[in-house]
Structures are given as C-alpha cells and as structure tokens.
Amino acid sequence: MALIEQFGRAWADSPLRPRPSPAVMAQWLALLEAWVKDDGVPLFVRKHSANRGSVILHSSGRALVPCDNSPAQWAFVMAAAGECPTLHDIKSMFAEDAIPVAMIQKAAERASAKQRCTLSRQFSVNHHGWKLAHIQQIGLNERTSIAELPMERLVSQFRALMSPSNMFVVPLAWAGMAEVEPVIQAIVASS
C-alpha cells in the first residue's frame, strides 16, 4: 500500500499530469451551473441500456440523454486545452449533434438516437494515452428508470460526470490505479 500511496503523490504533483488550470475549471463550474438551470438544455446521464443518445423525458419534463463516459472525456480534453464553451455554444452543439454521447453506438441505438455523435480521436483521452477517472464516483447503481429517479440525484450525477474538477487522468498503462483510493486522495490533496 505504501508504494501505491507514493505513486499517487508522485503522479498528483507531476508536471506531466494533464490538468485544466484553476481558471478554466472555474469557467466549467459556471457553465455547468448555467446548464443545470436552463431546462431547455438536456442533461447527460451516465446510465444507459442500449439507448445512448436517445432523449428521455424525465417526470419533471427535463430532457435527459443517456450516455457513456464520452461527454466527460470531451469536457476533460477541452478543459485541459484551456477551452470552455458558453451555454450558447452548448445549445448550438446539441442542435448540431456535436457533443459525443458514446464511444460507439450499436445499430439499434442509432435507430432511436437523437444524438449520434461518437467520441472522436481528438477528444478521446485513451487516444492520447490516458485513462479518465472521476474523483467522486458517478455510477447511479439503480434499476429504476432515469425518468423516475429524483431530479436532484440526476443533477448531482451530471455535475460529477461533466465537471473537469472532478476528473483526472493516469497513463493508460496504469489504468487500474485510477480506481485506487490512495491515488484519488493524492489527486484531491494536490488540487
């Protein structure tokens, strides 16, 4: 365990670790808050059942888009490059189907999907040699339909999924280290 803690501290402080600047992370937090408040913009929910990219209407009336980790990878790569879209940009990207919702969509998913954008090499952390991890876990672990889950829970998951301040990367060869608590705690301590 001591070696894992040592690795975590060394990686957290390494100048080689890609990470967004504090200013860019603050911009993303502001964007996500504006996104949550605008009921006209769908929320991504990382819980899918062969329906990535479909639009599901929540019992509150809010549109939800089931996805995998692709929008999170997109957000992290943009943030690490110093970029943060505006809410107006996000609305345009939804209209143009320009935010990835899946790494690959199956034919059955594509048939019912409104959002069909898949993760390009440009926004894939794996393509760049990294494994994306979340500090606060984002799994819903529920059998209940997302349309029936409490909106507060979905909003909380959306923020955790999409916030670059809740993300970090490790080299792809060490992907398993991203799930180890001492590594996560080292990343948190270095923030």
Backbone as a printed PyTorch tensor [residue, N CA C, xyz], in Angstrom:
tensor([[[  0.8240,  -1.1950,   0.0000],
         [  0.0000,   0.0000,   0.0000],
         [  0.8710,   1.2620,   0.0000]],

        [[  2.0230,   1.1830,   0.6310],
         [  2.9180,   2.3440,   0.6860],
         [  3.3680,   2.7460,  -0.7200]],

        [[  3.6220,   1.7540,  -1.5820],
         [  4.0340,   2.0640,  -2.9580],
         [  2.9070,   2.7430,  -3.7340]],

        [[  1.6740,   2.3050,  -3.5050],
         [  0.5330,   2.9250,  -4.1820],
         [  0.3700,   4.3690,  -3.7230]],

        [[  0.5080,   4.6060,  -2.4260],
         [  0.4190,   5.9780,  -1.9050],
         [  1.5340,   6.8380,  -2.4800]],

        [[  2.7350,   6.2780,  -2.5780],
         [  3.8700,   7.0120,  -3.1410],
         [  3.6020,   7.3430,  -4.6120]],

        [[  3.0960,   6.3590,  -5.3530],
         [  2.7480,   6.6110,  -6.7550],
         [  1.7070,   7.7280,  -6.8400]],

        [[  0.6630,   7.6400,  -6.0120],
         [ -0.4010,   8.6440,  -6.0280],
         [  0.1250,  10.0380,  -5.7890]],

        [[  0.9750,  10.2050,  -4.8000],
         [  1.5360,  11.5310,  -4.5000],
         [  2.4220,  12.0240,  -5.6430]],

        [[  3.2640,  11.1060,  -6.1690],
         [  4.1620,  11.5000,  -7.2630],
         [  3.3680,  11.9000,  -8.5030]],

        [[  2.3250,  11.1290,  -8.8520],
         [  1.5390,  11.4420, -10.0380],
         [  0.7210,  12.7200,  -9.8320]],

        [[  0.1660,  12.8950,  -8.6550],
         [ -0.6420,  14.0930,  -8.3690],
         [  0.1880,  15.3570,  -8.5500]],

        [[  1.4550,  15.3140,  -8.1600],
         [  2.3150,  16.5000,  -8.2280],
         [  3.1190,  16.5980,  -9.5180]],

        [[  3.0310,  15.5890, -10.3700],
         [  3.8550,  15.5530, -11.5780],
         [  3.4650,  16.6470, -12.5690]],

        [[  4.4650,  17.3490, -13.0980],
         [  4.1720,  18.3390, -14.1510],
         [  3.7370,  17.6670, -15.4600]],

        [[  3.8910,  16.3450, -15.5580],
         [  3.4820,  15.6140, -16.7540],
         [  1.9960,  15.2660, -16.7390]],

        [[  1.3410,  15.4200, -15.5850],
         [ -0.0770,  15.0660, -15.4880],
         [ -0.9220,  16.1580, -16.1380]],

        [[ -1.6510,  15.8200, -17.2150],
         [ -2.5330,  16.8130, -17.8390],
         [ -3.6370,  17.2190, -16.8630]],

        [[ -3.8830,  18.5130, -16.7940],
         [ -4.9500,  19.0160, -15.9270],
         [ -5.3210,  20.4220, -16.3640]],

        [[ -6.5820,  20.7540, -16.2050],
         [ -7.0100,  22.1170, -16.5280],
         [ -6.4940,  23.0960, -15.4750]],

        [[ -6.3560,  24.3320, -15.8680],
         [ -5.9650,  25.3630, -14.9140],
         [ -7.1280,  25.6550, -13.9730]],

        [[ -6.8500,  26.2010, -12.7980],
         [ -7.9400,  26.5780, -11.8840],
         [ -8.9440,  27.5430, -12.5330]],

        [[ -8.4620,  28.4550, -13.3600],
         [ -9.3620,  29.4090, -14.0160],
         [-10.3240,  28.7010, -14.9720]],

        [[ -9.8170,  27.7480, -15.7170],
         [-10.6640,  27.0070, -16.6550],
         [-11.6500,  26.1200, -15.8950]],

        [[-11.2050,  25.5130, -14.7960],
         [-12.1290,  24.6990, -14.0050],
         [-13.2600,  25.5690, -13.4400]],

        [[-12.9430,  26.7920, -13.0480],
         [-13.9830,  27.7060, -12.5550],
         [-14.9650,  28.0560, -13.6770]],

        [[-14.4580,  28.2470, -14.8920],
         [-15.3360,  28.5250, -16.0330],
         [-16.2700,  27.3460, -16.2850]],

        [[-15.7430,  26.1240, -16.2040],
         [-16.5740,  24.9420, -16.4100],
         [-17.6360,  24.8100, -15.3200]],

        [[-17.2670,  25.1070, -14.0780],
         [-18.2600,  25.0450, -12.9970],
         [-19.3970,  26.0210, -13.2560]],

        [[-19.0490,  27.2350, -13.7040],
         [-20.0780,  28.2340, -14.0230],
         [-20.9380,  27.7700, -15.1930]],

        [[-20.3130,  27.1830, -16.2110],
         [-21.0570,  26.6560, -17.3550],
         [-22.0330,  25.5720, -16.9000]],

        [[-21.5670,  24.6350, -16.0900],
         [-22.4270,  23.5390, -15.6540],
         [-23.5970,  24.0400, -14.8100]],

        [[-23.3740,  25.0660, -13.9910],
         [-24.4740,  25.6310, -13.2040],
         [-25.5110,  26.2860, -14.1180]],

        [[-25.0460,  27.0130, -15.1290],
         [-25.9680,  27.6360, -16.0850],
         [-26.7140,  26.5560, -16.8710]],

        [[-26.0330,  25.4960, -17.2320],
         [-26.6090,  24.3650, -17.9690],
         [-27.7210,  23.7210, -17.1370]],

        [[-27.4460,  23.4620, -15.8660],
         [-28.4370,  22.8520, -14.9770],
         [-29.6740,  23.7360, -14.8520]],

        [[-29.4770,  25.0350, -14.7720],
         [-30.5970,  25.9680, -14.5690],
         [-31.4480,  26.1560, -15.8220]],

        [[-30.9060,  25.8680, -16.9930],
         [-31.6270,  26.0600, -18.2440],
         [-32.3560,  24.7690, -18.6160]],

        [[-33.6410,  24.6980, -18.3010],
         [-34.4260,  23.4870, -18.5640],
         [-34.5170,  23.1270, -20.0430]],

        [[-34.1500,  24.0470, -20.9120],
         [-34.2160,  23.7800, -22.3440],
         [-33.0190,  23.0030, -22.8740]],

        [[-32.0310,  22.7620, -22.0190],
         [-30.8350,  22.0410, -22.4470],
         [-30.8340,  20.6750, -21.7600]],

        [[-30.7710,  19.5880, -22.5330],
         [-30.7790,  18.2490, -21.9210],
         [-29.5820,  18.0390, -20.9910]],

        [[-29.7720,  17.1710, -20.0190],
         [-28.6850,  16.7570, -19.1330],
         [-28.2000,  15.3800, -19.5560]],

        [[-26.8910,  15.1870, -19.5270],
         [-26.3290,  13.8670, -19.7710],
         [-26.4720,  13.0390, -18.5040]],

        [[-26.8220,  11.7710, -18.6740],
         [-26.9280,  10.8380, -17.5600],
         [-26.1370,   9.5940, -17.9370]],

        [[-25.1280,   9.2910, -17.1360],
         [-24.3310,   8.0950, -17.4440],
         [-25.0190,   6.8750, -16.8430]],

        [[-26.0280,   6.4760, -17.5200],
         [-26.7590,   5.2340, -17.2170],
         [-27.5280,   4.9180, -18.4960]],

        [[-27.1280,   3.8810, -19.1520],
         [-27.7770,   3.5600, -20.4180],
         [-28.0950,   2.0880, -20.4950]],

        [[-29.0310,   1.7990, -21.3380],
         [-29.4380,   0.4210, -21.5960],
         [-29.7270,   0.3270, -23.0900]],

        [[-28.6620,   0.2850, -23.8570],
         [-28.7610,   0.2660, -25.3210],
         [-29.5800,   1.4410, -25.8390]],

        [[-29.4230,   2.6060, -25.1800],
         [-30.1740,   3.7980, -25.5960],
         [-29.3290,   5.0720, -25.5520]],

        [[-28.0070,   4.9250, -25.6760],
         [-27.1500,   6.1140, -25.6750],
         [-27.5430,   7.0390, -26.8200]],

        [[-27.7100,   8.2990, -26.4770],
         [-28.0690,   9.2940, -27.4800],
         [-29.5510,   9.5170, -27.6520]],

        [[-30.3760,   8.6640, -27.0600],
         [-31.8270,   8.9050, -27.1300],
         [-32.1680,  10.0550, -26.1790]],

        [[-33.3190,  10.6180, -26.3420],
         [-33.7750,  11.6760, -25.4410],
         [-34.9330,  11.1120, -24.6380]],

        [[-34.7650,  11.1040, -23.3300],
         [-35.7780,  10.5840, -22.4160],
         [-36.3410,  11.7560, -21.6340]],

        [[-37.6340,  11.8430, -21.5830],
         [-38.2810,  12.9180, -20.8460],
         [-38.4530,  12.4940, -19.3940]],

        [[-37.8440,  13.2460, -18.4910],
         [-37.9630,  12.9820, -17.0550],
         [-39.3720,  13.3390, -16.6000]],

        [[-39.8020,  12.7660, -15.5030],
         [-41.1370,  13.0660, -14.9850],
         [-41.3150,  14.5530, -14.6850]],

        [[-40.2070,  15.2800, -14.5040],
         [-40.2670,  16.7300, -14.2720],
         [-40.4360,  17.5080, -15.5770]],

        [[-40.2350,  16.8350, -16.7100],
         [-40.2990,  17.4900, -18.0120],
         [-38.9250,  17.7690, -18.6110]],

        [[-37.8620,  17.5890, -17.8430],
         [-36.4960,  17.8490, -18.3240],
         [-36.0440,  16.7280, -19.2530]],

        [[-35.4150,  17.0970, -20.3590],
         [-34.8630,  16.1150, -21.2890],
         [-33.5490,  15.5660, -20.7430]],

        [[-33.3920,  14.2450, -20.8250],
         [-32.1870,  13.5510, -20.3860],
         [-31.6210,  12.7650, -21.5600]],

        [[-30.3120,  12.7160, -21.6610],
         [-29.6520,  11.9600, -22.7240],
         [-28.7360,  10.9230, -22.0860]],

        [[-29.1140,   9.6480, -22.1520],
         [-28.2290,   8.5930, -21.6400],
         [-26.9300,   8.5570, -22.4530]],

        [[-25.8250,   8.3030, -21.7620],
         [-24.5200,   8.3270, -22.4290],
         [-23.5680,   7.3880, -21.7100]],

        [[-22.3850,   7.2140, -22.2920],
         [-21.2980,   6.5550, -21.5850],
         [-20.3640,   7.6610, -21.0900]],

        [[-19.1010,   7.4030, -20.9600],
         [-18.1670,   8.4040, -20.4280],
         [-17.6800,   9.3950, -21.4950]],

        [[-18.2050,   9.2930, -22.7100],
         [-17.7310,  10.1400, -23.8120],
         [-17.8750,  11.6360, -23.5640]],

        [[-19.0340,  12.1430, -23.0670],
         [-19.0930,  13.5850, -22.8230],
         [-18.0840,  14.0470, -21.7700]],

        [[-17.7800,  13.1910, -20.8020],
         [-16.7870,  13.5370, -19.7890],
         [-15.3940,  13.6440, -20.4130]],

        [[-15.0660,  12.6970, -21.2980],
         [-13.7700,  12.7670, -21.9820],
         [-13.6790,  14.0370, -22.8220]],

        [[-14.7470,  14.3490, -23.5280],
         [-14.8130,  15.5680, -24.3380],
         [-14.5660,  16.7970, -23.4630]],

        [[-15.2440,  16.8600, -22.3190],
         [-15.1080,  18.0060, -21.4180],
         [-13.6810,  18.1040, -20.8780]],

        [[-13.1070,  16.9590, -20.4800],
         [-11.7590,  16.9890, -19.9140],
         [-10.7330,  17.4460, -20.9420]],

        [[-10.8000,  16.8970, -22.1400],
         [ -9.8230,  17.2740, -23.1760],
         [ -9.9360,  18.7580, -23.4980]],

        [[-11.1740,  19.2540, -23.6060],
         [-11.3380,  20.6880, -23.8620],
         [-10.7610,  21.5130, -22.7190]],

        [[-11.0990,  21.1420, -21.4810],
         [-10.6370,  21.9070, -20.3170],
         [ -9.1170,  21.8610, -20.1880]],

        [[ -8.5250,  20.6900, -20.4130],
         [ -7.0660,  20.5730, -20.3240],
         [ -6.3720,  21.4120, -21.3950]],

        [[ -7.0810,  21.6510, -22.5040],
         [ -6.5440,  22.5080, -23.5770],
         [ -6.8380,  23.9890, -23.3160]],

        [[ -7.4810,  24.2870, -22.1740],
         [ -7.7700,  25.6740, -21.8200],
         [ -9.0560,  26.2020, -22.4130]],

        [[ -9.9360,  25.3100, -22.8720],
         [-11.1730,  25.7280, -23.5350],
         [-12.3960,  25.4410, -22.6780]],

        [[-13.3580,  26.3540, -22.7420],
         [-14.6470,  26.1600, -22.0880],
         [-15.7110,  26.8050, -22.9630]],

        [[-16.6580,  26.0180, -23.4610],
         [-17.7160,  26.6110, -24.2770],
         [-18.6600,  27.4420, -23.4120]],

        [[-19.4470,  28.2590, -24.0640],
         [-20.5020,  29.0030, -23.3740],
         [-21.7780,  28.1700, -23.4180]],

        [[-22.7730,  28.5730, -22.6580],
         [-24.0570,  27.8770, -22.7130],
         [-24.6550,  27.9910, -24.1170]],

        [[-24.4700,  29.1380, -24.7550],
         [-24.9370,  29.3130, -26.1410],
         [-24.2430,  28.2890, -27.0520]],

        [[-22.9450,  28.0880, -26.8490],
         [-22.2060,  27.0810, -27.6300],
         [-22.7860,  25.6880, -27.4020]],

        [[-23.0900,  25.3700, -26.1440],
         [-23.6370,  24.0510, -25.8140],
         [-24.9660,  23.8370, -26.5320]],

        [[-25.8260,  24.8530, -26.5250],
         [-27.1130,  24.7430, -27.2240],
         [-26.8910,  24.4950, -28.7170]],

        [[-25.9450,  25.2140, -29.3030],
         [-25.6310,  25.0270, -30.7220],
         [-25.0720,  23.6300, -30.9760]],

        [[-24.2180,  23.1570, -30.0630],
         [-23.6270,  21.8260, -30.2270],
         [-24.6900,  20.7390, -30.1430]],

        [[-25.6830,  20.9150, -29.2610],
         [-26.7820,  19.9450, -29.2200],
         [-27.5490,  19.9730, -30.5390]],

        [[-27.8350,  21.1690, -31.0370],
         [-28.5840,  21.2940, -32.2940],
         [-27.8130,  20.6710, -33.4590]],

        [[-26.4840,  20.7840, -33.4180],
         [-25.6390,  20.2490, -34.4920],
         [-25.1810,  18.8170, -34.2200]],

        [[-25.6000,  18.2390, -33.0870],
         [-25.1830,  16.8990, -32.6850],
         [-23.6600,  16.8150, -32.6650]],

        [[-23.0380,  17.7150, -31.8990],
         [-21.5770,  17.8200, -31.8970],
         [-20.9350,  17.4670, -30.5560]],

        [[-21.7040,  16.9640, -29.5950],
         [-21.1420,  16.5220, -28.3200],
         [-21.2370,  14.9940, -28.2980]],

        [[-20.1150,  14.3130, -28.0990],
         [-20.1650,  12.8480, -28.1380],
         [-20.9660,  12.2590, -26.9770]],

        [[-21.8020,  11.2840, -27.2990],
         [-22.6230,  10.5920, -26.2950],
         [-22.1980,   9.1410, -26.1150]],

        [[-21.3620,   8.6450, -27.0230],
         [-20.9470,   7.2400, -26.9700],
         [-19.6060,   7.0740, -27.6650]],

        [[-18.8680,   6.0780, -27.2200],
         [-17.6380,   5.7450, -27.9320],
         [-17.9990,   5.1200, -29.2610]],

        [[-18.9530,   4.1970, -29.2200],
         [-19.5010,   3.5580, -30.4180],
         [-20.9690,   3.2900, -30.1360]],

        [[-21.8300,   3.6200, -31.0920],
         [-23.2530,   3.2970, -30.9350],
         [-23.5730,   2.0620, -31.7510]],

        [[-24.3410,   1.1750, -31.1340],
         [-24.8110,  -0.0040, -31.8460],
         [-25.9000,   0.4230, -32.8190]],

        [[-26.1450,  -0.3890, -33.8340],
         [-27.1510,  -0.0640, -34.8500],
         [-28.5170,   0.1830, -34.2250]],

        [[-28.8940,  -0.6300, -33.2380],
         [-30.1970,  -0.4630, -32.5820],
         [-30.2730,   0.8750, -31.8420]],

        [[-29.1520,   1.3120, -31.2480],
         [-29.1290,   2.6070, -30.5690],
         [-29.2700,   3.7500, -31.5760]],

        [[-28.5470,   3.6390, -32.6630],
         [-28.5660,   4.7100, -33.6710],
         [-29.9730,   4.9130, -34.2320]],

        [[-30.7280,   3.8380, -34.3290],
         [-32.0790,   3.9270, -34.8910],
         [-32.9910,   4.8170, -34.0530]],

        [[-32.8190,   4.8020, -32.7470],
         [-33.6930,   5.6060, -31.8850],
         [-32.9990,   6.8280, -31.2950]],

        [[-31.7240,   7.0130, -31.5910],
         [-30.9560,   8.1110, -31.0060],
         [-31.2280,   9.4330, -31.7160]],

        [[-31.3750,  10.4630, -30.9290],
         [-31.4500,  11.8110, -31.4840],
         [-30.0450,  12.4010, -31.5540]],

        [[-29.2220,  12.0720, -30.5680],
         [-27.8210,  12.4960, -30.5440],
         [-26.9760,  11.2950, -30.9510]],

        [[-26.2350,  11.4320, -32.0470],
         [-25.4830,  10.2970, -32.5930],
         [-23.9870,  10.5310, -32.6430]],

        [[-23.5520,  11.6470, -32.1330],
         [-22.1230,  11.9720, -32.1850],
         [-21.3410,  10.9660, -31.3360]],

        [[-20.3210,  10.3850, -31.9330],
         [-19.4580,   9.4600, -31.2020],
         [-18.1190,  10.1350, -30.9180]],

        [[-17.4230,   9.5850, -29.9460],
         [-16.1630,  10.1660, -29.4750],
         [-15.0910,  10.0800, -30.5550]],

        [[-14.6090,  11.2140, -30.9850],
         [-13.5480,  11.2540, -31.9990],
         [-12.1900,  11.0890, -31.3180]],

        [[-11.2090,  10.7740, -32.1040],
         [ -9.8400,  10.6300, -31.5840],
         [ -9.3880,  11.9160, -30.9140]],

        [[ -9.8190,  13.0410, -31.4440],
         [ -9.4280,  14.3410, -30.8950],
         [ -9.8100,  14.4780, -29.4250]],

        [[-10.9730,  13.9520, -29.0450],
         [-11.4620,  14.1090, -27.6780],
         [-11.3570,  12.8390, -26.8370]],

        [[-10.7410,  11.8080, -27.3610],
         [-10.5790,  10.5670, -26.6210],
         [ -9.3160,  10.6270, -25.7710]],

        [[ -9.4630,  10.5740, -24.4570],
         [ -8.2720,  10.5710, -23.6050],
         [ -7.4650,   9.2980, -23.8460]],

        [[ -8.1350,   8.1960, -24.1710],
         [ -7.4360,   6.9390, -24.4520],
         [ -6.5190,   7.0910, -25.6600]],

        [[ -6.9910,   7.7800, -26.6870],
         [ -6.1700,   8.0060, -27.8820],
         [ -4.9110,   8.7890, -27.5230]],

        [[ -5.0180,   9.6480, -26.5290],
         [ -3.8660,  10.4460, -26.0960],
         [ -3.0050,   9.6970, -25.0700]],

        [[ -3.3900,   8.4310, -24.7530],
         [ -2.5870,   7.6170, -23.8540],
         [ -2.9800,   7.6840, -22.3890]],

        [[ -4.2090,   8.1520, -22.1200],
         [ -4.6430,   8.3470, -20.7390],
         [ -5.9000,   7.5480, -20.4230]],

        [[ -6.1300,   7.3440, -19.1570],
         [ -7.3740,   6.7590, -18.6430],
         [ -8.0330,   7.8430, -17.7970]],

        [[ -9.2780,   8.1560, -18.1010],
         [-10.0160,   9.1740, -17.3510],
         [-10.6650,   8.5420, -16.1240]],

        [[-10.5520,   9.2270, -15.0100],
         [-11.1860,   8.7720, -13.7700],
         [-11.9320,   9.9410, -13.1450]],

        [[-12.9160,   9.6040, -12.3390],
         [-13.6640,  10.6120, -11.5870],
         [-13.3190,  10.4880, -10.1080]],

        [[-13.1590,  11.6070,  -9.4520],
         [-12.8550,  11.6220,  -8.0180],
         [-14.0910,  11.1700,  -7.2470]],

        [[-15.1850,  11.8720,  -7.4560],
         [-16.4690,  11.4720,  -6.8770],
         [-17.0930,  10.5000,  -7.8690]],

        [[-17.4270,   9.3120,  -7.4180],
         [-17.9780,   8.2970,  -8.3050],
         [-19.2990,   8.7580,  -8.9220]],

        [[-19.5510,   8.3160, -10.1390],
         [-20.7170,   8.8160, -10.8660],
         [-21.7640,   7.7560, -11.1690]],

        [[-21.5160,   6.5250, -10.7640],
         [-22.4860,   5.4660, -11.0320],
         [-23.7840,   5.6690, -10.2680]],

        [[-24.9100,   5.4310, -10.9340],
         [-26.2040,   5.5430, -10.2690],
         [-26.5890,   4.2470,  -9.5650]],

        [[-26.1430,   3.1090, -10.1050],
         [-26.4100,   1.8040,  -9.4960],
         [-27.8640,   1.6420,  -9.0770]],

        [[-28.7590,   1.9340,  -9.9860],
         [-30.2070,   1.8630,  -9.7520],
         [-30.8510,   1.0690, -10.8770]],

        [[-31.8670,   0.3430, -10.5420],
         [-32.6540,  -0.3390, -11.5740],
         [-33.8050,   0.5470, -12.0420]],

        [[-34.0950,   1.5710, -11.2680],
         [-35.1780,   2.4920, -11.5980],
         [-34.8410,   3.2350, -12.8840]],

        [[-35.8320,   3.4630, -13.7090],
         [-35.6570,   4.2370, -14.9390],
         [-35.1700,   5.6430, -14.5900]],

        [[-34.2870,   6.1790, -15.4230],
         [-33.8010,   7.5340, -15.1400],
         [-34.9360,   8.5520, -15.1870]],

        [[-35.9890,   8.2520, -15.9230],
         [-37.1390,   9.1570, -15.9950],
         [-37.8500,   9.2750, -14.6550]],

        [[-37.6280,   8.3020, -13.7750],
         [-38.3080,   8.2920, -12.4760],
         [-37.3880,   8.5880, -11.2930]],

        [[-36.0910,   8.6750, -11.5260],
         [-35.1710,   8.9940, -10.4330],
         [-35.3520,  10.4510, -10.0090]],

        [[-35.0670,  10.7780,  -8.7580],
         [-35.1850,  12.1750,  -8.3210],
         [-34.2620,  13.0850,  -9.1470]],

        [[-34.8070,  14.2120,  -9.5810],
         [-34.0320,  15.1320, -10.4170],
         [-32.7700,  15.6080,  -9.6920]],

        [[-32.8430,  15.7990,  -8.3810],
         [-31.6660,  16.2500,  -7.6240],
         [-30.5130,  15.2500,  -7.7790]],

        [[-30.8500,  13.9720,  -7.7940],
         [-29.8280,  12.9400,  -7.9470],
         [-29.2300,  12.9690,  -9.3520]],

        [[-30.0670,  13.1770, -10.3440],
         [-29.5820,  13.2450, -11.7270],
         [-28.7180,  14.4840, -11.9460]],

        [[-29.1210,  15.5980, -11.3560],
         [-28.3260,  16.8350, -11.4670],
         [-26.9760,  16.6410, -10.7940]],

        [[-26.9660,  16.0210,  -9.6400],
         [-25.7110,  15.7630,  -8.9300],
         [-24.7960,  14.8680,  -9.7670]],

        [[-25.3700,  13.8290, -10.3770],
         [-24.5650,  12.9500, -11.2140],
         [-24.0570,  13.6840, -12.4520]],

        [[-24.8990,  14.5350, -13.0450],
         [-24.4900,  15.3110, -14.2140],
         [-23.2870,  16.1880, -13.8740]],

        [[-23.3710,  16.8970, -12.7550],
         [-22.2440,  17.7560, -12.3460],
         [-20.9750,  16.9300, -12.1510]],

        [[-21.0970,  15.7920, -11.4650],
         [-19.9290,  14.9430, -11.2120],
         [-19.3710,  14.3750, -12.5180]],

        [[-20.2550,  13.9800, -13.4240],
         [-19.8450,  13.4260, -14.7150],
         [-19.0930,  14.4480, -15.5560]],

        [[-19.5970,  15.6710, -15.6130],
         [-19.1150,  16.6630, -16.5710],
         [-18.1020,  17.6740, -16.0280]],

        [[-17.8960,  17.7240, -14.7370],
         [-17.0040,  18.7330, -14.1650],
         [-15.5340,  18.3200, -14.2480]],

        [[-14.7180,  19.0620, -14.9960],
         [-13.2970,  18.7270, -15.0530],
         [-12.6180,  18.7510, -13.6790]],

        [[-13.1820,  19.4880, -12.7190],
         [-12.5820,  19.4870, -11.3800],
         [-12.8480,  18.1710, -10.6510]],

        [[-13.7130,  17.3250, -11.1900],
         [-13.9760,  16.0040, -10.6230],
         [-13.2750,  14.9060, -11.4270]],

        [[-12.3650,  15.2940, -12.2990],
         [-11.7120,  14.3300, -13.1820],
         [-10.1990,  14.4150, -13.0690]],

        [[ -9.5680,  13.2960, -13.3650],
         [ -8.1150,  13.2660, -13.5200],
         [ -7.7770,  12.1250, -14.4590]],

        [[ -6.5710,  12.1440, -14.9640],
         [ -6.1200,  11.0710, -15.8510],
         [ -4.8610,  10.4330, -15.2760]],

        [[ -4.6950,   9.1580, -15.6140],
         [ -3.4580,   8.4320, -15.3440],
         [ -3.0300,   7.8160, -16.6660]],

        [[ -1.7550,   7.4790, -16.8060],
         [ -1.3340,   6.8150, -18.0410],
         [ -2.1620,   5.5490, -18.2670]],

        [[ -2.5370,   5.3160, -19.4990],
         [ -3.3950,   4.1790, -19.8580],
         [ -2.7990,   2.8480, -19.3750]],

        [[ -1.4870,   2.7390, -19.3880],
         [ -0.8440,   1.5030, -18.9290],
         [ -1.0880,   1.2530, -17.4420]],

        [[ -1.4280,   2.2880, -16.6990],
         [ -1.6820,   2.1770, -15.2570],
         [ -3.1600,   2.4240, -14.9480]],

        [[ -4.0330,   2.1040, -15.8800],
         [ -5.4590,   2.4290, -15.7590],
         [ -6.0670,   1.9770, -14.4380]],

        [[ -5.6900,   0.8170, -13.9400],
         [ -6.2420,   0.3190, -12.6870],
         [ -5.9420,   1.2090, -11.4980]],

        [[ -4.8770,   1.9830, -11.5670],
         [ -4.5060,   2.8720, -10.4660],
         [ -5.5210,   4.0110, -10.2830]],

        [[ -6.2770,   4.3100, -11.3310],
         [ -7.2450,   5.4100, -11.2550],
         [ -8.3930,   5.1060, -10.3030]],

        [[ -8.5920,   3.8340,  -9.9850],
         [ -9.7100,   3.4340,  -9.1250],
         [ -9.2780,   3.2070,  -7.6760]],

        [[ -8.0060,   3.3800,  -7.3880],
         [ -7.4730,   3.0800,  -6.0640],
         [ -7.5820,   4.3220,  -5.1660]],

        [[ -8.1650,   4.1420,  -4.0050],
         [ -8.4570,   5.2680,  -3.1150],
         [ -7.2300,   6.1120,  -2.7530]],

        [[ -6.0450,   5.5410,  -2.4360],
         [ -4.9040,   6.4030,  -2.1250],
         [ -4.5010,   7.3190,  -3.2900]],

        [[ -4.6770,   6.8530,  -4.5100],
         [ -4.3690,   7.6940,  -5.6720],
         [ -5.3950,   8.8140,  -5.7730]],

        [[ -6.6560,   8.4930,  -5.6110],
         [ -7.7050,   9.5020,  -5.6500],
         [ -7.4660,  10.5590,  -4.5660]],

        [[ -7.1390,  10.1120,  -3.3660],
         [ -6.9040,  11.0490,  -2.2660],
         [ -5.6890,  11.9430,  -2.5270]],

        [[ -4.6560,  11.4080,  -3.1660],
         [ -3.4940,  12.2180,  -3.5180],
         [ -3.8640,  13.2970,  -4.5320]],

        [[ -4.7040,  12.9360,  -5.5090],
         [ -5.1550,  13.9140,  -6.5020],
         [ -5.9540,  15.0170,  -5.8170]],

        [[ -6.8550,  14.6340,  -4.9040],
         [ -7.6620,  15.6140,  -4.1700],
         [ -6.7630,  16.5410,  -3.3590]],

        [[ -5.7740,  15.9800,  -2.6760],
         [ -4.8740,  16.7730,  -1.8270],
         [ -4.0420,  17.7650,  -2.6410]],

        [[ -3.7510,  17.4230,  -3.9010],
         [ -2.9180,  18.3110,  -4.7260],
         [ -3.7240,  19.4220,  -5.3950]],

        [[ -5.0370,  19.3180,  -5.3390],
         [ -5.8870,  20.3090,  -6.0280],
         [ -5.9580,  21.6210,  -5.2840]]])
